[in-house]
Amino acid sequence: MILQDANLIYMLLIVGLWTAVFSIYTPGTGAGETISFALLGVGIYAFATNPMTNWIAVGMVTAGTLAYLLLPLYRKGLAQLALVGLAVQMAGGLFIFSGSPVSPVLIVFTATVSFALYQWALLPLLNKRLSDPILGDEELLPGSVGRVVAQVTPAGGTVHVRSEQWSAYSDDTIPIGESVVVMRRDGLRLVVARQKDKRDARRTGADGELEN
């Protein structure tokens, strides 16, 4: 029977976990969750009906895979520690069945894919997520000081303000590395000015006349 094949059952578990992780990194469609639920459901059924299943090893593979792929999502500084999860995934795979072990080549292959999946798919998604501006803090942004990370012109640019990357524009060109002050938010972009220009602007009133 096909569901007694150790390699196939192992792959159902691993691919189901990969799909679940992708669903967490890219929520909203529901397709990933459905596929993951189906794969993991079939995999768990196969494990449950196989008398040689080592449930501790199943737990190790699950915990190791999820730890490696998800820990950096919640705290990027844990990325190096998450590598331990990759080792746990491989160790669990070796002992997941007592009688007909999973192919060591397949275990190394899936660990390699997990590594590549994180480095070249999930990490870019994570970086994009971290760089997306958090909306709803208009009252905090005006007056905040930031730094230009992509030259700001009247047409646009990018600034780093309050630990976030924002699209921004200014009345004049501001080169990379310059300090800027947020004047206001305009939709999804910030209107900024050079920090020294902002200090000069404080000397004038709202009507453009010098303050006493």
mmCIF file of N, CA, C and O in Angstrom, residues 4 10 14 17-18 32 35 37 40 66 71 73 76 79 90 95 98 106 109 136 139 141 154 157 194-197 201:
data_model
loop_
_atom_site.group_PDB
_atom_site.id
_atom_site.type_symbol
_atom_site.label_atom_id
_atom_site.label_comp_id
_atom_site.label_asym_id
_atom_site.label_seq_id
_atom_site.Cartn_x
_atom_site.Cartn_y
_atom_site.Cartn_z
ATOM 1 N N GLN A 4 2.154 3.175 3.120
ATOM 2 C CA GLN A 4 3.107 2.512 4.006
ATOM 3 C C GLN A 4 4.547 2.828 3.618
ATOM 4 O O GLN A 4 5.474 2.399 4.295
ATOM 5 N N TYR A 10 6.959 10.571 5.096
ATOM 6 C CA TYR A 10 7.854 11.633 5.587
ATOM 7 C C TYR A 10 7.689 12.897 4.747
ATOM 8 O O TYR A 10 7.611 14.012 5.284
ATOM 9 N N ILE A 14 6.657 16.801 5.782
ATOM 10 C CA ILE A 14 7.545 17.928 5.528
ATOM 11 C C ILE A 14 6.887 18.958 4.616
ATOM 12 O O ILE A 14 6.896 20.170 4.911
ATOM 13 N N LEU A 17 4.230 20.867 6.373
ATOM 14 C CA LEU A 17 4.792 21.888 7.270
ATOM 15 C C LEU A 17 5.294 23.089 6.478
ATOM 16 O O LEU A 17 5.087 24.240 6.878
ATOM 17 N N TRP A 18 5.957 22.827 5.344
ATOM 18 C CA TRP A 18 6.428 23.939 4.506
ATOM 19 C C TRP A 18 5.253 24.806 4.055
ATOM 20 O O TRP A 18 5.318 26.035 4.092
ATOM 21 N N GLY A 32 -3.179 28.170 0.877
ATOM 22 C CA GLY A 32 -2.076 27.485 1.547
ATOM 23 C C GLY A 32 -2.543 26.723 2.764
ATOM 24 O O GLY A 32 -2.102 25.585 3.011
ATOM 25 N N ILE A 35 -4.311 23.486 1.585
ATOM 26 C CA ILE A 35 -3.368 22.472 1.116
ATOM 27 C C ILE A 35 -2.599 21.868 2.286
ATOM 28 O O ILE A 35 -2.403 20.650 2.370
ATOM 29 N N PHE A 37 -3.505 21.693 5.417
ATOM 30 C CA PHE A 37 -4.403 20.866 6.230
ATOM 31 C C PHE A 37 -4.591 19.498 5.581
ATOM 32 O O PHE A 37 -4.576 18.459 6.260
ATOM 33 N N LEU A 40 -1.138 17.449 5.796
ATOM 34 C CA LEU A 40 -0.856 17.018 7.164
ATOM 35 C C LEU A 40 -1.889 16.011 7.642
ATOM 36 O O LEU A 40 -1.560 15.080 8.390
ATOM 37 N N LEU A 66 9.455 23.655 12.137
ATOM 38 C CA LEU A 66 8.756 24.903 12.463
ATOM 39 C C LEU A 66 9.670 25.882 13.196
ATOM 40 O O LEU A 66 9.603 27.098 12.956
ATOM 41 N N LEU A 71 10.967 30.785 13.904
ATOM 42 C CA LEU A 71 11.581 31.608 14.957
ATOM 43 C C LEU A 71 12.035 32.977 14.444
ATOM 44 O O LEU A 71 11.780 33.996 15.085
ATOM 45 N N LEU A 73 10.791 34.731 12.199
ATOM 46 C CA LEU A 73 9.633 35.570 11.907
ATOM 47 C C LEU A 73 9.241 36.393 13.124
ATOM 48 O O LEU A 73 8.863 37.559 13.007
ATOM 49 N N LYS A 76 13.967 38.228 14.641
ATOM 50 C CA LYS A 76 14.973 37.981 13.617
ATOM 51 C C LYS A 76 16.327 37.623 14.215
ATOM 52 O O LYS A 76 17.120 36.900 13.611
ATOM 53 N N ALA A 79 17.718 33.911 14.311
ATOM 54 C CA ALA A 79 17.955 33.160 13.076
ATOM 55 C C ALA A 79 19.073 32.133 13.239
ATOM 56 O O ALA A 79 18.982 31.006 12.732
ATOM 57 N N MET A 90 16.537 16.802 10.995
ATOM 58 C CA MET A 90 17.278 15.691 10.397
ATOM 59 C C MET A 90 17.352 14.500 11.355
ATOM 60 O O MET A 90 17.163 13.345 10.937
ATOM 61 N N PHE A 95 14.904 8.561 12.664
ATOM 62 C CA PHE A 95 14.298 7.591 13.588
ATOM 63 C C PHE A 95 12.772 7.602 13.532
ATOM 64 O O PHE A 95 12.122 7.073 14.426
ATOM 65 N N SER A 98 10.740 2.752 12.904
ATOM 66 C CA SER A 98 11.685 1.820 13.513
ATOM 67 C C SER A 98 12.103 0.701 12.581
ATOM 68 O O SER A 98 13.218 0.205 12.662
ATOM 69 N N LEU A 106 17.149 11.409 1.297
ATOM 70 C CA LEU A 106 15.938 12.240 1.316
ATOM 71 C C LEU A 106 15.957 13.188 2.503
ATOM 72 O O LEU A 106 15.545 14.350 2.397
ATOM 73 N N PHE A 109 18.282 15.932 1.687
ATOM 74 C CA PHE A 109 17.653 16.746 0.643
ATOM 75 C C PHE A 109 16.610 17.690 1.236
ATOM 76 O O PHE A 109 16.590 18.888 0.920
ATOM 77 N N GLY A 136 -1.329 54.224 10.823
ATOM 78 C CA GLY A 136 -2.132 54.572 11.977
ATOM 79 C C GLY A 136 -1.366 55.309 13.049
ATOM 80 O O GLY A 136 -1.849 55.450 14.167
ATOM 81 N N GLU A 139 -0.003 60.675 14.430
ATOM 82 C CA GLU A 139 0.301 61.610 15.503
ATOM 83 C C GLU A 139 1.745 61.498 15.976
ATOM 84 O O GLU A 139 2.248 62.408 16.645
ATOM 85 N N LEU A 141 4.437 60.551 13.772
ATOM 86 C CA LEU A 141 5.407 60.757 12.707
ATOM 87 C C LEU A 141 5.868 62.200 12.532
ATOM 88 O O LEU A 141 7.066 62.443 12.398
ATOM 89 N N PRO A 154 11.521 65.403 -5.406
ATOM 90 C CA PRO A 154 10.079 65.696 -5.478
ATOM 91 C C PRO A 154 9.271 64.528 -6.032
ATOM 92 O O PRO A 154 8.072 64.421 -5.758
ATOM 93 N N GLY A 157 11.392 58.831 -3.029
ATOM 94 C CA GLY A 157 12.615 58.289 -2.455
ATOM 95 C C GLY A 157 12.239 57.419 -1.270
ATOM 96 O O GLY A 157 11.068 57.086 -1.077
ATOM 97 N N ARG A 194 15.105 68.486 4.902
ATOM 98 C CA ARG A 194 16.399 68.358 5.575
ATOM 99 C C ARG A 194 16.257 68.819 7.020
ATOM 100 O O ARG A 194 15.542 69.765 7.325
ATOM 101 N N GLN A 195 16.976 68.165 7.902
ATOM 102 C CA GLN A 195 16.846 68.496 9.315
ATOM 103 C C GLN A 195 17.213 69.940 9.585
ATOM 104 O O GLN A 195 16.548 70.629 10.345
ATOM 105 N N LYS A 196 18.260 70.454 8.919
ATOM 106 C CA LYS A 196 18.663 71.844 9.146
ATOM 107 C C LYS A 196 17.609 72.801 8.609
ATOM 108 O O LYS A 196 17.377 73.867 9.167
ATOM 109 N N ASP A 197 16.933 72.408 7.511
ATOM 110 C CA ASP A 197 15.871 73.245 6.979
ATOM 111 C C ASP A 197 14.708 73.318 7.946
ATOM 112 O O ASP A 197 14.056 74.347 8.081
ATOM 113 N N ALA A 201 12.987 76.483 9.696
ATOM 114 C CA ALA A 201 11.560 76.736 9.556
ATOM 115 C C ALA A 201 10.914 77.073 10.885
ATOM 116 O O ALA A 201 9.877 77.733 10.935
#
